[in-house]
PDB file of C-alpha atoms in Angstrom:
ATOM      1  CA  MET A   1     131.581-120.543   1.213  1.00  0.00           C
ATOM      2  CA  PRO A   2     128.841-118.817   3.307  1.00  0.00           C
ATOM      3  CA  ASP A   3     125.225-119.013   2.181  1.00  0.00           C
ATOM      4  CA  PHE A   4     123.954-115.403   1.607  1.00  0.00           C
ATOM      5  CA  ALA A   5     120.417-116.598   2.227  1.00  0.00           C
ATOM      6  CA  ASP A   6     121.381-116.869   5.878  1.00  0.00           C
ATOM      7  CA  THR A   7     121.835-113.030   6.044  1.00  0.00           C
ATOM      8  CA  ARG A   8     118.504-112.102   4.369  1.00  0.00           C
ATOM      9  CA  VAL A   9     116.127-109.927   6.533  1.00  0.00           C
ATOM     10  CA  SER A  10     112.551-111.186   6.547  1.00  0.00           C
ATOM     11  CA  LEU A  11     109.916-108.571   5.658  1.00  0.00           C
ATOM     12  CA  ALA A  12     107.001-110.785   6.644  1.00  0.00           C
ATOM     13  CA  GLY A  13     104.560-109.061   8.946  1.00  0.00           C
ATOM     14  CA  THR A  14     105.576-105.495   7.942  1.00  0.00           C
ATOM     15  CA  GLY A  15     103.824-102.743   5.934  1.00  0.00           C
ATOM     16  CA  LEU A  16     101.164-100.028   6.156  1.00  0.00           C
ATOM     17  CA  ALA A  17      97.630-100.501   7.345  1.00  0.00           C
ATOM     18  CA  ARG A  18      94.476 -98.451   7.857  1.00  0.00           C
ATOM     19  CA  GLY A  19      92.473 -98.552  11.033  1.00  0.00           C
ATOM     20  CA  ILE A  20      89.801 -96.771  13.062  1.00  0.00           C
ATOM     21  CA  ALA A  21      90.632 -95.488  16.531  1.00  0.00           C
ATOM     22  CA  GLN A  22      88.486 -96.966  19.287  1.00  0.00           C
ATOM     23  CA  THR A  23      89.935 -94.869  22.092  1.00  0.00           C
ATOM     24  CA  ALA A  24      92.023 -91.781  22.613  1.00  0.00           C
ATOM     25  CA  VAL A  25      95.749 -92.074  23.340  1.00  0.00           C
ATOM     26  CA  SER A  26      96.606 -93.205  26.869  1.00  0.00           C
ATOM     27  CA  SER A  27     100.175 -93.864  28.020  1.00  0.00           C
ATOM     28  CA  GLY A  28     101.345 -93.641  24.402  1.00  0.00           C
ATOM     29  CA  ALA A  29      98.932 -96.254  23.041  1.00  0.00           C
ATOM     30  CA  CYS A  30      95.323 -96.644  21.904  1.00  0.00           C
ATOM     31  CA  LEU A  31      92.941 -99.289  20.733  1.00  0.00           C
ATOM     32  CA  VAL A  32      92.507 -99.510  16.957  1.00  0.00           C
ATOM     33  CA  LYS A  33      90.248-101.722  14.862  1.00  0.00           C
ATOM     34  CA  VAL A  34      92.220-103.109  11.933  1.00  0.00           C
ATOM     35  CA  GLY A  35      90.445-105.421   9.477  1.00  0.00           C
ATOM     36  CA  GLY A  36      87.694-106.096  12.015  1.00  0.00           C
ATOM     37  CA  ILE A  37      90.148-106.942  14.823  1.00  0.00           C
ATOM     38  CA  VAL A  38      90.854-104.571  17.720  1.00  0.00           C
ATOM     39  CA  VAL A  39      94.547-104.289  18.472  1.00  0.00           C
ATOM     40  CA  THR A  40      96.702-102.131  20.707  1.00  0.00           C
ATOM     41  CA  ALA A  41      98.783 -99.662  18.726  1.00  0.00           C
ATOM     42  CA  ARG A  42     101.546 -97.400  19.849  1.00  0.00           C
ATOM     43  CA  ALA A  43     101.034 -93.723  18.951  1.00  0.00           C
ATOM     44  CA  ALA A  44     103.723 -91.328  17.770  1.00  0.00           C
ATOM     45  CA  THR A  45     104.697 -88.741  20.366  1.00  0.00           C
ATOM     46  CA  GLY A  46     102.503 -85.637  20.250  1.00  0.00           C
ATOM     47  CA  LEU A  47      99.864 -87.189  17.983  1.00  0.00           C
ATOM     48  CA  THR A  48      96.299 -86.335  19.026  1.00  0.00           C
ATOM     49  CA  ILE A  49      93.831 -89.137  18.432  1.00  0.00           C
ATOM     50  CA  ALA A  50      90.116 -89.265  19.120  1.00  0.00           C
ATOM     51  CA  ALA A  51      87.767 -92.242  18.911  1.00  0.00           C
ATOM     52  CA  GLY A  52      86.481 -92.581  15.366  1.00  0.00           C
ATOM     53  CA  ASN A  53      89.565 -91.106  13.704  1.00  0.00           C
ATOM     54  CA  VAL A  54      90.821 -92.913  10.642  1.00  0.00           C
ATOM     55  CA  LEU A  55      94.471 -93.802  11.298  1.00  0.00           C
ATOM     56  CA  LEU A  56      97.453 -94.676   9.189  1.00  0.00           C
ATOM     57  CA  LEU A  57      99.482 -97.455  10.833  1.00  0.00           C
ATOM     58  CA  ALA A  58     102.834 -99.063  10.238  1.00  0.00           C
ATOM     59  CA  ARG A  59     103.185-102.701  11.252  1.00  0.00           C
ATOM     60  CA  LEU A  60     106.471-104.202  12.351  1.00  0.00           C
ATOM     61  CA  ALA A  61     106.133-107.898  13.230  1.00  0.00           C
ATOM     62  CA  SER A  62     103.131-108.070  15.510  1.00  0.00           C
ATOM     63  CA  THR A  63     103.298-104.456  16.702  1.00  0.00           C
ATOM     64  CA  TYR A  64     101.273-101.599  15.146  1.00  0.00           C
ATOM     65  CA  TYR A  65     102.439 -97.990  15.247  1.00  0.00           C
ATOM     66  CA  VAL A  66     100.089 -95.057  14.577  1.00  0.00           C
ATOM     67  CA  ILE A  67     102.042 -92.670  12.345  1.00  0.00           C
ATOM     68  CA  ASN A  68      99.299 -90.201  11.345  1.00  0.00           C
ATOM     69  CA  VAL A  69      95.611 -89.347  11.435  1.00  0.00           C
ATOM     70  CA  VAL A  70      93.991 -89.501   7.995  1.00  0.00           C
ATOM     71  CA  PRO A  71      92.153 -86.181   7.349  1.00  0.00           C
ATOM     72  CA  ALA A  72      88.478 -86.201   6.367  1.00  0.00           C
ATOM     73  CA  ALA A  73      87.614 -85.976   2.665  1.00  0.00           C
ATOM     74  CA  PRO A  74      87.164 -82.395   1.378  1.00  0.00           C
ATOM     75  CA  THR A  75      83.585 -81.101   1.152  1.00  0.00           C
ATOM     76  CA  SER A  76      84.242 -79.404  -2.225  1.00  0.00           C
ATOM     77  CA  THR A  77      86.555 -79.980  -5.134  1.00  0.00           C
ATOM     78  CA  PRO A  78      89.526 -77.600  -5.026  1.00  0.00           C
ATOM     79  CA  THR A  79      89.939 -75.318  -7.996  1.00  0.00           C
ATOM     80  CA  THR A  80      93.056 -75.826 -10.027  1.00  0.00           C
ATOM     81  CA  PRO A  81      94.226 -72.677 -11.813  1.00  0.00           C
ATOM     82  CA  PRO A  82      94.582 -73.137 -15.568  1.00  0.00           C
ATOM     83  CA  PRO A  83      98.039 -73.131 -17.108  1.00  0.00           C
ATOM     84  CA  ALA A  84      99.379 -69.706 -18.015  1.00  0.00           C
ATOM     85  CA  ASP A  85      99.052 -70.383 -21.764  1.00  0.00           C
ATOM     86  CA  SER A  86      95.534 -71.805 -21.635  1.00  0.00           C
ATOM     87  CA  THR A  87      92.384 -70.105 -22.891  1.00  0.00           C
ATOM     88  CA  PRO A  88      90.542 -68.209 -20.089  1.00  0.00           C
ATOM     89  CA  VAL A  89      87.459 -69.968 -18.795  1.00  0.00           C
ATOM     90  CA  ASP A  90      84.179 -68.144 -19.356  1.00  0.00           C
ATOM     91  CA  THR A  91      82.833 -67.475 -15.860  1.00  0.00           C
ATOM     92  CA  GLY A  92      79.587 -65.979 -17.159  1.00  0.00           C
ATOM     93  CA  ASP A  93      80.371 -62.539 -15.699  1.00  0.00           C
ATOM     94  CA  THR A  94      79.451 -59.510 -17.807  1.00  0.00           C
ATOM     95  CA  PRO A  95      82.614 -57.836 -19.097  1.00  0.00           C
ATOM     96  CA  PRO A  96      83.018 -54.116 -18.349  1.00  0.00           C
ATOM     97  CA  ALA A  97      81.830 -51.713 -20.991  1.00  0.00           C
ATOM     98  CA  PRO A  98      84.602 -50.480 -23.288  1.00  0.00           C
ATOM     99  CA  LYS A  99      85.890 -46.980 -22.623  1.00  0.00           C
ATOM    100  CA  PRO A 100      84.183 -44.376 -24.820  1.00  0.00           C
ATOM    101  CA  THR A 101      86.145 -42.883 -27.698  1.00  0.00           C
ATOM    102  CA  VAL A 102      86.613 -39.104 -27.470  1.00  0.00           C
ATOM    103  CA  ARG A 103      87.397 -37.122 -30.622  1.00  0.00           C
ATOM    104  CA  THR A 104      88.231 -33.409 -30.712  1.00  0.00           C
ATOM    105  CA  GLY A 105      88.853 -30.880 -33.427  1.00  0.00           C
ATOM    106  CA  THR A 106      88.228 -27.368 -34.770  1.00  0.00           C
ATOM    107  CA  LEU A 107      85.981 -26.122 -37.545  1.00  0.00           C
ATOM    108  CA  THR A 108      86.566 -22.789 -39.308  1.00  0.00           C
ATOM    109  CA  CYS A 109      83.427 -21.125 -40.638  1.00  0.00           C
ATOM    110  CA  VAL A 110      83.861 -18.245 -43.080  1.00  0.00           C
ATOM    111  CA  PRO A 111      80.647 -16.224 -43.534  1.00  0.00           C
ATOM    112  CA  THR A 112      78.680 -17.113 -46.638  1.00  0.00           C
ATOM    113  CA  ALA A 113      77.446 -13.510 -46.624  1.00  0.00           C
ATOM    114  CA  THR A 114      77.873 -10.226 -44.721  1.00  0.00           C
ATOM    115  CA  ALA A 115      75.169  -7.594 -45.002  1.00  0.00           C
ATOM    116  CA  CYS A 116      73.627  -4.541 -43.314  1.00  0.00           C
ATOM    117  CA  TYR A 117      69.910  -3.894 -42.749  1.00  0.00           C
ATOM    118  CA  ARG A 118      68.611  -0.284 -42.588  1.00  0.00           C
ATOM    119  CA  ASP A 119      65.357   1.545 -43.255  1.00  0.00           C
ATOM    120  CA  GLY A 120      63.430  -1.681 -43.891  1.00  0.00           C
ATOM    121  CA  SER A 121      65.818  -3.088 -46.508  1.00  0.00           C
ATOM    122  CA  TRP A 122      69.286  -4.471 -46.991  1.00  0.00           C
ATOM    123  CA  ARG A 123      71.902  -1.887 -47.943  1.00  0.00           C
ATOM    124  CA  SER A 124      73.863  -2.160 -51.165  1.00  0.00           C
ATOM    125  CA  ASP A 125      75.499   1.273 -51.599  1.00  0.00           C
ATOM    126  CA  GLY A 126      77.371  -0.212 -54.571  1.00  0.00           C
ATOM    127  CA  ALA A 127      79.040  -2.960 -52.507  1.00  0.00           C
ATOM    128  CA  PRO A 128      79.363  -6.495 -53.929  1.00  0.00           C
ATOM    129  CA  THR A 129      76.410  -8.755 -53.189  1.00  0.00           C
ATOM    130  CA  ASN A 130      76.700 -10.521 -49.811  1.00  0.00           C
ATOM    131  CA  SER A 131      79.997  -8.714 -49.014  1.00  0.00           C
ATOM    132  CA  PHE A 132      78.747  -5.488 -47.391  1.00  0.00           C
ATOM    133  CA  ASP A 133      80.364  -4.180 -44.199  1.00  0.00           C
ATOM    134  CA  LEU A 134      78.562  -4.339 -40.861  1.00  0.00           C
ATOM    135  CA  TYR A 135      77.265  -1.192 -39.151  1.00  0.00           C
ATOM    136  CA  GLN A 136      75.386  -0.535 -35.941  1.00  0.00           C
ATOM    137  CA  GLY A 137      73.608   2.627 -34.754  1.00  0.00           C
ATOM    138  CA  ARG A 138      72.725   5.773 -36.742  1.00  0.00           C
ATOM    139  CA  TYR A 139      75.180   8.060 -38.470  1.00  0.00           C
ATOM    140  CA  GLY A 140      75.345  11.539 -36.856  1.00  0.00           C
ATOM    141  CA  GLY A 141      71.622  11.829 -36.149  1.00  0.00           C
ATOM    142  CA  SER A 142      70.845  11.722 -39.862  1.00  0.00           C
ATOM    143  CA  SER A 143      67.444  10.919 -41.262  1.00  0.00           C
ATOM    144  CA  TYR A 144      68.721   7.511 -42.307  1.00  0.00           C
ATOM    145  CA  GLY A 145      67.503   4.583 -40.242  1.00  0.00           C
ATOM    146  CA  ARG A 146      69.332   2.595 -37.621  1.00  0.00           C
ATOM    147  CA  ASN A 147      71.806  -0.019 -38.889  1.00  0.00           C
ATOM    148  CA  THR A 148      72.047  -3.732 -38.026  1.00  0.00           C
ATOM    149  CA  GLY A 149      75.000  -5.605 -39.555  1.00  0.00           C
ATOM    150  CA  VAL A 150      74.976  -9.424 -39.864  1.00  0.00           C
ATOM    151  CA  ALA A 151      77.338 -12.242 -40.877  1.00  0.00           C
ATOM    152  CA  PHE A 152      75.593 -15.436 -42.032  1.00  0.00           C
ATOM    153  CA  TYR A 153      77.237 -18.893 -41.866  1.00  0.00           C
ATOM    154  CA  GLY A 154      75.007 -21.157 -43.940  1.00  0.00           C
ATOM    155  CA  SER A 155      74.927 -24.859 -42.986  1.00  0.00           C
ATOM    156  CA  LYS A 156      78.634 -25.414 -42.253  1.00  0.00           C
ATOM    157  CA  PRO A 157      78.489 -25.114 -38.418  1.00  0.00           C
ATOM    158  CA  HIS A 158      75.645 -27.644 -38.406  1.00  0.00           C
ATOM    159  CA  THR A 159      77.948 -30.278 -39.966  1.00  0.00           C
ATOM    160  CA  LEU A 160      79.145 -30.783 -36.356  1.00  0.00           C
ATOM    161  CA  SER A 161      75.636 -31.772 -35.248  1.00  0.00           C
ATOM    162  CA  GLY A 162      75.844 -33.924 -32.111  1.00  0.00           C
ATOM    163  CA  ALA A 163      79.231 -32.526 -31.052  1.00  0.00           C
ATOM    164  CA  THR A 164      79.838 -30.382 -27.980  1.00  0.00           C
ATOM    165  CA  CYS A 165      81.333 -26.924 -28.381  1.00  0.00           C
ATOM    166  CA  THR A 166      84.294 -26.311 -26.071  1.00  0.00           C
ATOM    167  CA  ARG A 167      85.334 -22.876 -27.418  1.00  0.00           C
ATOM    168  CA  ALA A 168      84.243 -20.395 -30.081  1.00  0.00           C
ATOM    169  CA  THR A 169      86.017 -17.313 -31.441  1.00  0.00           C
ATOM    170  CA  VAL A 170      85.273 -14.670 -34.080  1.00  0.00           C
ATOM    171  CA  GLN A 171      87.645 -12.309 -35.931  1.00  0.00           C
ATOM    172  CA  ILE A 172      86.587  -8.638 -35.917  1.00  0.00           C
ATOM    173  CA  LYS A 173      88.130  -5.505 -37.450  1.00  0.00           C
ATOM    174  CA  ARG A 174      86.909  -1.931 -36.934  1.00  0.00           C
ATOM    175  CA  LEU A 175      86.937   0.476 -39.893  1.00  0.00           C
ATOM    176  CA  SER A 176      86.688   4.249 -40.085  1.00  0.00           C
ATOM    177  CA  ALA A 177      83.366   5.730 -38.936  1.00  0.00           C
ATOM    178  CA  GLY A 178      81.974   7.347 -35.828  1.00  0.00           C
ATOM    179  CA  ASP A 179      83.993   8.115 -32.695  1.00  0.00           C
ATOM    180  CA  TYR A 180      87.776   7.696 -32.961  1.00  0.00           C
ATOM    181  CA  SER A 181      87.949   6.409 -29.375  1.00  0.00           C
ATOM    182  CA  ALA A 182      87.889   2.676 -28.637  1.00  0.00           C
ATOM    183  CA  ARG A 183      84.300   1.439 -28.832  1.00  0.00           C
ATOM    184  CA  SER A 184      82.537  -1.912 -28.377  1.00  0.00           C
ATOM    185  CA  ALA A 185      79.884  -3.157 -30.737  1.00  0.00           C
ATOM    186  CA  THR A 186      76.978  -5.117 -29.264  1.00  0.00           C
ATOM    187  CA  LEU A 187      77.093  -8.626 -30.740  1.00  0.00           C
ATOM    188  CA  ARG A 188      73.808 -10.478 -31.370  1.00  0.00           C
ATOM    189  CA  LEU A 189      73.008 -14.058 -32.327  1.00  0.00           C
ATOM    190  CA  VAL A 190      70.789 -14.206 -35.419  1.00  0.00           C
ATOM    191  CA  SER A 191      68.307 -16.966 -36.240  1.00  0.00           C
ATOM    192  CA  GLN A 192      68.749 -17.051 -40.024  1.00  0.00           C
ATOM    193  CA  THR A 193      71.593 -18.931 -41.784  1.00  0.00           C
ATOM    194  CA  SER A 194      71.300 -16.709 -44.896  1.00  0.00           C
ATOM    195  CA  ARG A 195      70.033 -13.209 -45.618  1.00  0.00           C
ATOM    196  CA  PRO A 196      66.225 -13.106 -45.326  1.00  0.00           C
ATOM    197  CA  GLY A 197      63.958 -10.867 -47.363  1.00  0.00           C
ATOM    198  CA  GLY A 198      63.081  -8.796 -44.305  1.00  0.00           C
ATOM    199  CA  ALA A 199      64.767  -7.873 -41.055  1.00  0.00           C
ATOM    200  CA  PRO A 200      67.024 -10.436 -39.357  1.00  0.00           C
ATOM    201  CA  THR A 201      65.776 -12.055 -36.160  1.00  0.00           C
ATOM    202  CA  LEU A 202      67.980 -10.884 -33.286  1.00  0.00           C
ATOM    203  CA  ASN A 203      68.422 -12.977 -30.158  1.00  0.00           C
ATOM    204  CA  GLU A 204      71.103 -13.264 -27.453  1.00  0.00           C
ATOM    205  CA  SER A 205      73.532 -10.377 -26.961  1.00  0.00           C
ATOM    206  CA  THR A 206      77.022  -9.810 -25.555  1.00  0.00           C
ATOM    207  CA  SER A 207      79.432  -6.872 -25.543  1.00  0.00           C
ATOM    208  CA  GLY A 208      82.088  -7.234 -28.238  1.00  0.00           C
ATOM    209  CA  PRO A 209      85.756  -6.238 -28.075  1.00  0.00           C
ATOM    210  CA  SER A 210      86.704  -2.608 -27.521  1.00  0.00           C
ATOM    211  CA  LEU A 211      88.481  -1.489 -30.714  1.00  0.00           C
ATOM    212  CA  THR A 212      89.977   1.687 -32.074  1.00  0.00           C
ATOM    213  CA  ILE A 213      89.643   2.460 -35.780  1.00  0.00           C
ATOM    214  CA  GLY A 214      91.873   0.191 -37.850  1.00  0.00           C
ATOM    215  CA  SER A 215      92.468  -2.386 -35.089  1.00  0.00           C
ATOM    216  CA  SER A 216      91.396  -6.029 -35.191  1.00  0.00           C
ATOM    217  CA  THR A 217      91.217  -8.942 -32.785  1.00  0.00           C
ATOM    218  CA  THR A 218      90.119 -12.539 -32.297  1.00  0.00           C
ATOM    219  CA  PHE A 219      87.266 -12.338 -29.795  1.00  0.00           C
ATOM    220  CA  THR A 220      86.141 -15.266 -27.625  1.00  0.00           C
ATOM    221  CA  LEU A 221      82.385 -15.835 -27.842  1.00  0.00           C
ATOM    222  CA  PRO A 222      80.246 -17.483 -25.171  1.00  0.00           C
ATOM    223  CA  VAL A 223      80.484 -21.281 -25.548  1.00  0.00           C
ATOM    224  CA  SER A 224      76.679 -21.392 -25.755  1.00  0.00           C
ATOM    225  CA  TRP A 225      76.864 -19.344 -28.966  1.00  0.00           C
ATOM    226  CA  GLY A 226      79.134 -21.884 -30.618  1.00  0.00           C
ATOM    227  CA  GLN A 227      76.794 -24.666 -29.473  1.00  0.00           C
ATOM    228  CA  ALA A 228      73.766 -22.836 -30.918  1.00  0.00           C
ATOM    229  CA  LEU A 229      75.529 -22.595 -34.302  1.00  0.00           C
ATOM    230  CA  ILE A 230      76.357 -26.332 -34.145  1.00  0.00           C
ATOM    231  CA  ASP A 231      72.796 -27.265 -33.183  1.00  0.00           C
ATOM    232  CA  GLY A 232      71.348 -25.105 -35.954  1.00  0.00           C
ATOM    233  CA  THR A 233      69.130 -23.045 -33.635  1.00  0.00           C
ATOM    234  CA  ARG A 234      71.123 -19.970 -34.671  1.00  0.00           C
ATOM    235  CA  GLY A 235      72.682 -19.174 -38.062  1.00  0.00           C
ATOM    236  CA  GLY A 236      74.476 -15.834 -37.871  1.00  0.00           C
ATOM    237  CA  ILE A 237      76.179 -13.177 -35.748  1.00  0.00           C
ATOM    238  CA  GLY A 238      75.178  -9.515 -35.981  1.00  0.00           C
ATOM    239  CA  ILE A 239      75.844  -6.108 -34.391  1.00  0.00           C
ATOM    240  CA  SER A 240      72.942  -3.936 -33.275  1.00  0.00           C
ATOM    241  CA  VAL A 241      71.944  -1.404 -30.606  1.00  0.00           C
ATOM    242  CA  SER A 242      68.503  -0.080 -29.772  1.00  0.00           C
ATOM    243  CA  SER A 243      69.816   3.527 -29.660  1.00  0.00           C
ATOM    244  CA  ASP A 244      71.696   5.604 -32.228  1.00  0.00           C
ATOM    245  CA  ASP A 245      75.073   5.316 -30.522  1.00  0.00           C
ATOM    246  CA  PRO A 246      77.729   4.116 -30.580  1.00  0.00           C
ATOM    247  CA  TYR A 247      77.842   4.280 -34.364  1.00  0.00           C
ATOM    248  CA  ILE A 248      80.361   1.602 -35.387  1.00  0.00           C
ATOM    249  CA  HIS A 249      81.630   0.301 -38.721  1.00  0.00           C
ATOM    250  CA  LEU A 250      83.092  -3.243 -38.821  1.00  0.00           C
ATOM    251  CA  ALA A 251      84.691  -4.967 -41.812  1.00  0.00           C
ATOM    252  CA  GLY A 252      82.658  -7.378 -43.932  1.00  0.00           C
ATOM    253  CA  ARG A 253      83.824  -9.917 -46.503  1.00  0.00           C
ATOM    254  CA  GLY A 254      84.468  -7.254 -49.141  1.00  0.00           C
ATOM    255  CA  SER A 255      86.853  -5.257 -46.887  1.00  0.00           C
ATOM    256  CA  TRP A 256      88.774  -7.944 -44.992  1.00  0.00           C
ATOM    257  CA  SER A 257      89.065 -11.634 -45.913  1.00  0.00           C
ATOM    258  CA  ALA A 258      89.058 -12.769 -42.275  1.00  0.00           C
ATOM    259  CA  ALA A 259      86.020 -10.675 -41.343  1.00  0.00           C
ATOM    260  CA  PHE A 260      83.697 -12.449 -38.884  1.00  0.00           C
ATOM    261  CA  THR A 261      85.337 -15.837 -39.424  1.00  0.00           C
ATOM    262  CA  VAL A 262      84.196 -18.124 -36.603  1.00  0.00           C
ATOM    263  CA  THR A 263      86.367 -20.971 -35.294  1.00  0.00           C
ATOM    264  CA  ILE A 264      84.600 -23.655 -33.251  1.00  0.00           C
ATOM    265  CA  SER A 265      86.529 -26.096 -31.055  1.00  0.00           C
ATOM    266  CA  TRP A 266      84.515 -29.256 -30.476  1.00  0.00           C
ATOM    267  CA  ARG A 267      84.438 -32.621 -28.716  1.00  0.00           C
ATOM    268  CA  ARG A 268      82.518 -35.765 -29.691  1.00  0.00           C
ATOM    269  CA  THR A 269      82.149 -38.891 -27.549  1.00  0.00           C
ATOM    270  CA  SER A 270      81.159 -42.284 -28.979  1.00  0.00           C
ATOM    271  CA  SER A 271      80.932 -45.729 -27.377  1.00  0.00           C
TER     272      SER A 271
END
């Protein structure tokens, strides 16, 4: 029976080693210092070696083969991305500010009072208190004084304090009086939020809608007027002209429930 020990391959003198190149490659070989001893090592084809390179060698019996050049150690530690399910690492950067919250809406303001000022006092003419119609101008050149009609809104518009007005409208209806042709009342912003003892304080003006007797409309006011009502710098809307004409009669609270109702569209931004 054969002895299988006779067929065993000896691995003595084989394995990997580390060395330092002493010379560059010449004729497929170079000098390498291995464990303090300089030996001649064969270099793999196409391998570039310079003196001082750290080399990885394979030894077979007494022959060394250069199989690679060991790269230099990295100058910084590479960053390993965290696993997908891990908690994000705080980098110390300031997070972006959250987007502001924008709210919008509309507020309907029914007049708390409608009244008409003439001859140094507020007219009553038997009408319910704070529900009188609004007039402007003088009737037919009579001895009566010139009229100024006003709708007051109290504190309700100011409940939107800090908001921005984006649109403002007012509902107006013309009643019988004066010229039967379509006429425009001159609208005025009034300082007071309720009927004062004396004359109302008139401010900004704009031409109102052109209306025939019996017609009504929703009229768009300047945005600045709605903002003034919100801010509380103005409290009412009136009709008034410095001359006698046109003499115009507009509905107040006692004649039309929607008379001089103001609707304010608003926007508010908060962080």
